[in-house]
Amino acid sequence: MLKKYRAVIAKVALIILLLSVTILIYVYVGAIRSVVNILVISFIIAYALKPMKNYLCKKLHISSSKSSIFIILFFLLFFIGLLYCIVPAIIKESGNFGSMLDSIELYILTAVEKFNLNKIPVFETLYIQIGDKVNMMLNSVSNNLFDDMMDIMENLVGLAVVPIITYYLLADGEFIYNKVLLIFPTNKRILIKRINSNIDKILSKYIISQLLLCLIIGVLSFILLLVLRVKFPFVLSIINAIANIIPYFGPIIGGVPIIFIALTGSVTKGILATIGVIVIQQVEGNFLAPKITGDSTNMHPIIIIILLILGEKLGGVIGMILIVPIAVIIKVIYDDINYYLF
């Protein structure tokens, strides 16, 4: 039995070795990591837009390249319009950041006096430590402001390439796929096509369901913020929607800014915003996600949490967003190889 599958085992071991070397290069070589992130982001965007491209090709009877350029231009204009609307508001309100922190501190001090928390030594020590940490963070931000701005500009320059790569993946996706197939032996191409078909079914279901969930969460958050009259309702709802792409940790990442900005208005708004965020996340977790997403990943929650921690260590927030789709692809490949070869 071992002799029969020795060649297959050797190939699998070689693949594992190559993947290990690739991961090490990705982690320790910053330039490679940036390029890989851009390619993966472009691929996911192109993958999500592919049904729209195919629909335009059929309905309008236009070529793949024309439909692709139309879609890319539409979303670019939408993104530019979005920036035009939100950036001036953010710049205008950023000057009030200090007063926001002062108002939050005033609310905390008022609550301390009201509930006599200042008589508790543990709370006083905790309050001093948190204050010191916040002051250190603000000093660090102000001292490294120029470096942070340069990093943002570098990231923007890198992300500017994403629409171009996305266009070519959309317009020439079939051509690229057929060229990649030529790498494999003729007798293995049918297997590769089957694996690709299974990946396409599961990954497209996962991506589309996540985008739909993000849209619903964004709309619900926007309505909540409008009702409570919290500042930056559009920006905060977009942040919350995008953060919900990350399973489990996303609701926390997206909910904290909403609660923080609501607290700058009043304690009542902060409490109501907290309740609203919790209600939205409970609706999403218990009702929307099971109906829309189903069991598309077919992975245990513990495995997903471990993957998210690993993704954060490897690539920060981008790593947390990308790690689950990558894991889904690897799982499908493993299951198909195990089914067809063993």
JSON list of C-alpha atoms in Angstrom, two decimals, residues 192-282:
[
{"chain": "A", "resi": 192, "resn": "ILE", "atom": "CA", "xyz": [-7.71, 20.30, -11.97]},
{"chain": "A", "resi": 193, "resn": "LYS", "atom": "CA", "xyz": [-10.91, 21.45, -13.68]},
{"chain": "A", "resi": 194, "resn": "ARG", "atom": "CA", "xyz": [-13.03, 19.49, -11.20]},
{"chain": "A", "resi": 195, "resn": "ILE", "atom": "CA", "xyz": [-11.15, 20.97, -8.25]},
{"chain": "A", "resi": 196, "resn": "ASN", "atom": "CA", "xyz": [-11.47, 24.46, -9.73]},
{"chain": "A", "resi": 197, "resn": "SER", "atom": "CA", "xyz": [-15.20, 23.93, -10.24]},
{"chain": "A", "resi": 198, "resn": "ASN", "atom": "CA", "xyz": [-15.65, 22.93, -6.59]},
{"chain": "A", "resi": 199, "resn": "ILE", "atom": "CA", "xyz": [-13.56, 25.90, -5.41]},
{"chain": "A", "resi": 200, "resn": "ASP", "atom": "CA", "xyz": [-15.64, 28.17, -7.63]},
{"chain": "A", "resi": 201, "resn": "LYS", "atom": "CA", "xyz": [-18.93, 26.93, -6.12]},
{"chain": "A", "resi": 202, "resn": "ILE", "atom": "CA", "xyz": [-17.89, 27.19, -2.47]},
{"chain": "A", "resi": 203, "resn": "LEU", "atom": "CA", "xyz": [-15.77, 30.34, -2.72]},
{"chain": "A", "resi": 204, "resn": "SER", "atom": "CA", "xyz": [-18.33, 32.28, -4.76]},
{"chain": "A", "resi": 205, "resn": "LYS", "atom": "CA", "xyz": [-21.04, 31.32, -2.26]},
{"chain": "A", "resi": 206, "resn": "TYR", "atom": "CA", "xyz": [-18.84, 32.48, 0.62]},
{"chain": "A", "resi": 207, "resn": "ILE", "atom": "CA", "xyz": [-17.80, 35.79, -0.97]},
{"chain": "A", "resi": 208, "resn": "ILE", "atom": "CA", "xyz": [-21.27, 36.75, -2.23]},
{"chain": "A", "resi": 209, "resn": "SER", "atom": "CA", "xyz": [-22.90, 35.84, 1.10]},
{"chain": "A", "resi": 210, "resn": "GLN", "atom": "CA", "xyz": [-20.32, 37.89, 3.01]},
{"chain": "A", "resi": 211, "resn": "LEU", "atom": "CA", "xyz": [-20.85, 40.90, 0.75]},
{"chain": "A", "resi": 212, "resn": "LEU", "atom": "CA", "xyz": [-24.63, 40.63, 1.20]},
{"chain": "A", "resi": 213, "resn": "LEU", "atom": "CA", "xyz": [-24.21, 40.42, 4.97]},
{"chain": "A", "resi": 214, "resn": "CYS", "atom": "CA", "xyz": [-21.93, 43.47, 4.92]},
{"chain": "A", "resi": 215, "resn": "LEU", "atom": "CA", "xyz": [-24.52, 45.42, 2.95]},
{"chain": "A", "resi": 216, "resn": "ILE", "atom": "CA", "xyz": [-27.30, 44.53, 5.42]},
{"chain": "A", "resi": 217, "resn": "ILE", "atom": "CA", "xyz": [-25.12, 45.34, 8.45]},
{"chain": "A", "resi": 218, "resn": "GLY", "atom": "CA", "xyz": [-24.09, 48.64, 6.86]},
{"chain": "A", "resi": 219, "resn": "VAL", "atom": "CA", "xyz": [-27.70, 49.67, 6.20]},
{"chain": "A", "resi": 220, "resn": "LEU", "atom": "CA", "xyz": [-28.85, 48.71, 9.71]},
{"chain": "A", "resi": 221, "resn": "SER", "atom": "CA", "xyz": [-25.91, 50.56, 11.27]},
{"chain": "A", "resi": 222, "resn": "PHE", "atom": "CA", "xyz": [-26.61, 53.64, 9.15]},
{"chain": "A", "resi": 223, "resn": "ILE", "atom": "CA", "xyz": [-30.27, 53.68, 10.25]},
{"chain": "A", "resi": 224, "resn": "LEU", "atom": "CA", "xyz": [-29.22, 53.28, 13.92]},
{"chain": "A", "resi": 225, "resn": "LEU", "atom": "CA", "xyz": [-26.72, 56.15, 13.70]},
{"chain": "A", "resi": 226, "resn": "LEU", "atom": "CA", "xyz": [-29.22, 58.42, 11.95]},
{"chain": "A", "resi": 227, "resn": "VAL", "atom": "CA", "xyz": [-31.85, 57.76, 14.62]},
{"chain": "A", "resi": 228, "resn": "LEU", "atom": "CA", "xyz": [-29.35, 58.48, 17.41]},
{"chain": "A", "resi": 229, "resn": "ARG", "atom": "CA", "xyz": [-27.92, 61.47, 15.49]},
{"chain": "A", "resi": 230, "resn": "VAL", "atom": "CA", "xyz": [-24.35, 60.23, 15.91]},
{"chain": "A", "resi": 231, "resn": "LYS", "atom": "CA", "xyz": [-21.61, 61.99, 13.95]},
{"chain": "A", "resi": 232, "resn": "PHE", "atom": "CA", "xyz": [-20.17, 60.35, 10.81]},
{"chain": "A", "resi": 233, "resn": "PRO", "atom": "CA", "xyz": [-23.11, 57.93, 10.29]},
{"chain": "A", "resi": 234, "resn": "PHE", "atom": "CA", "xyz": [-22.07, 57.06, 6.74]},
{"chain": "A", "resi": 235, "resn": "VAL", "atom": "CA", "xyz": [-18.39, 56.52, 7.56]},
{"chain": "A", "resi": 236, "resn": "LEU", "atom": "CA", "xyz": [-19.08, 54.50, 10.72]},
{"chain": "A", "resi": 237, "resn": "SER", "atom": "CA", "xyz": [-21.65, 52.29, 8.97]},
{"chain": "A", "resi": 238, "resn": "ILE", "atom": "CA", "xyz": [-19.14, 51.54, 6.19]},
{"chain": "A", "resi": 239, "resn": "ILE", "atom": "CA", "xyz": [-16.44, 50.69, 8.76]},
{"chain": "A", "resi": 240, "resn": "ASN", "atom": "CA", "xyz": [-18.86, 48.38, 10.60]},
{"chain": "A", "resi": 241, "resn": "ALA", "atom": "CA", "xyz": [-19.95, 46.74, 7.34]},
{"chain": "A", "resi": 242, "resn": "ILE", "atom": "CA", "xyz": [-16.37, 46.08, 6.18]},
{"chain": "A", "resi": 243, "resn": "ALA", "atom": "CA", "xyz": [-15.29, 44.87, 9.62]},
{"chain": "A", "resi": 244, "resn": "ASN", "atom": "CA", "xyz": [-18.05, 42.25, 9.58]},
{"chain": "A", "resi": 245, "resn": "ILE", "atom": "CA", "xyz": [-16.17, 40.43, 6.83]},
{"chain": "A", "resi": 246, "resn": "ILE", "atom": "CA", "xyz": [-13.99, 39.16, 9.68]},
{"chain": "A", "resi": 247, "resn": "PRO", "atom": "CA", "xyz": [-15.85, 36.37, 11.52]},
{"chain": "A", "resi": 248, "resn": "TYR", "atom": "CA", "xyz": [-16.28, 36.68, 15.31]},
{"chain": "A", "resi": 249, "resn": "PHE", "atom": "CA", "xyz": [-13.84, 39.59, 15.79]},
{"chain": "A", "resi": 250, "resn": "GLY", "atom": "CA", "xyz": [-15.40, 41.82, 13.11]},
{"chain": "A", "resi": 251, "resn": "PRO", "atom": "CA", "xyz": [-18.42, 42.94, 15.15]},
{"chain": "A", "resi": 252, "resn": "ILE", "atom": "CA", "xyz": [-16.09, 44.14, 17.93]},
{"chain": "A", "resi": 253, "resn": "ILE", "atom": "CA", "xyz": [-13.76, 45.96, 15.51]},
{"chain": "A", "resi": 254, "resn": "GLY", "atom": "CA", "xyz": [-16.71, 47.66, 13.79]},
{"chain": "A", "resi": 255, "resn": "GLY", "atom": "CA", "xyz": [-18.75, 48.34, 16.92]},
{"chain": "A", "resi": 256, "resn": "VAL", "atom": "CA", "xyz": [-16.10, 50.06, 19.05]},
{"chain": "A", "resi": 257, "resn": "PRO", "atom": "CA", "xyz": [-15.79, 53.21, 16.82]},
{"chain": "A", "resi": 258, "resn": "ILE", "atom": "CA", "xyz": [-19.59, 53.59, 16.79]},
{"chain": "A", "resi": 259, "resn": "ILE", "atom": "CA", "xyz": [-19.79, 53.45, 20.59]},
{"chain": "A", "resi": 260, "resn": "PHE", "atom": "CA", "xyz": [-16.77, 55.74, 20.98]},
{"chain": "A", "resi": 261, "resn": "ILE", "atom": "CA", "xyz": [-18.14, 58.46, 18.68]},
{"chain": "A", "resi": 262, "resn": "ALA", "atom": "CA", "xyz": [-21.61, 58.13, 20.26]},
{"chain": "A", "resi": 263, "resn": "LEU", "atom": "CA", "xyz": [-20.08, 58.71, 23.71]},
{"chain": "A", "resi": 264, "resn": "THR", "atom": "CA", "xyz": [-18.65, 62.03, 22.51]},
{"chain": "A", "resi": 265, "resn": "GLY", "atom": "CA", "xyz": [-22.24, 63.19, 22.05]},
{"chain": "A", "resi": 266, "resn": "SER", "atom": "CA", "xyz": [-23.59, 62.01, 25.40]},
{"chain": "A", "resi": 267, "resn": "VAL", "atom": "CA", "xyz": [-23.51, 59.06, 27.75]},
{"chain": "A", "resi": 268, "resn": "THR", "atom": "CA", "xyz": [-27.10, 58.26, 26.81]},
{"chain": "A", "resi": 269, "resn": "LYS", "atom": "CA", "xyz": [-26.18, 58.07, 23.13]},
{"chain": "A", "resi": 270, "resn": "GLY", "atom": "CA", "xyz": [-23.24, 55.83, 24.02]},
{"chain": "A", "resi": 271, "resn": "ILE", "atom": "CA", "xyz": [-25.46, 53.43, 25.96]},
{"chain": "A", "resi": 272, "resn": "LEU", "atom": "CA", "xyz": [-28.13, 53.38, 23.25]},
{"chain": "A", "resi": 273, "resn": "ALA", "atom": "CA", "xyz": [-25.47, 52.88, 20.55]},
{"chain": "A", "resi": 274, "resn": "THR", "atom": "CA", "xyz": [-24.02, 49.97, 22.54]},
{"chain": "A", "resi": 275, "resn": "ILE", "atom": "CA", "xyz": [-27.44, 48.34, 22.83]},
{"chain": "A", "resi": 276, "resn": "GLY", "atom": "CA", "xyz": [-28.13, 48.96, 19.13]},
{"chain": "A", "resi": 277, "resn": "VAL", "atom": "CA", "xyz": [-24.81, 47.46, 18.03]},
{"chain": "A", "resi": 278, "resn": "ILE", "atom": "CA", "xyz": [-25.37, 44.39, 20.20]},
{"chain": "A", "resi": 279, "resn": "VAL", "atom": "CA", "xyz": [-28.89, 43.93, 18.80]},
{"chain": "A", "resi": 280, "resn": "ILE", "atom": "CA", "xyz": [-27.64, 44.24, 15.20]},
{"chain": "A", "resi": 281, "resn": "GLN", "atom": "CA", "xyz": [-24.86, 41.72, 15.81]},
{"chain": "A", "resi": 282, "resn": "GLN", "atom": "CA", "xyz": [-27.26, 39.29, 17.49]}
]
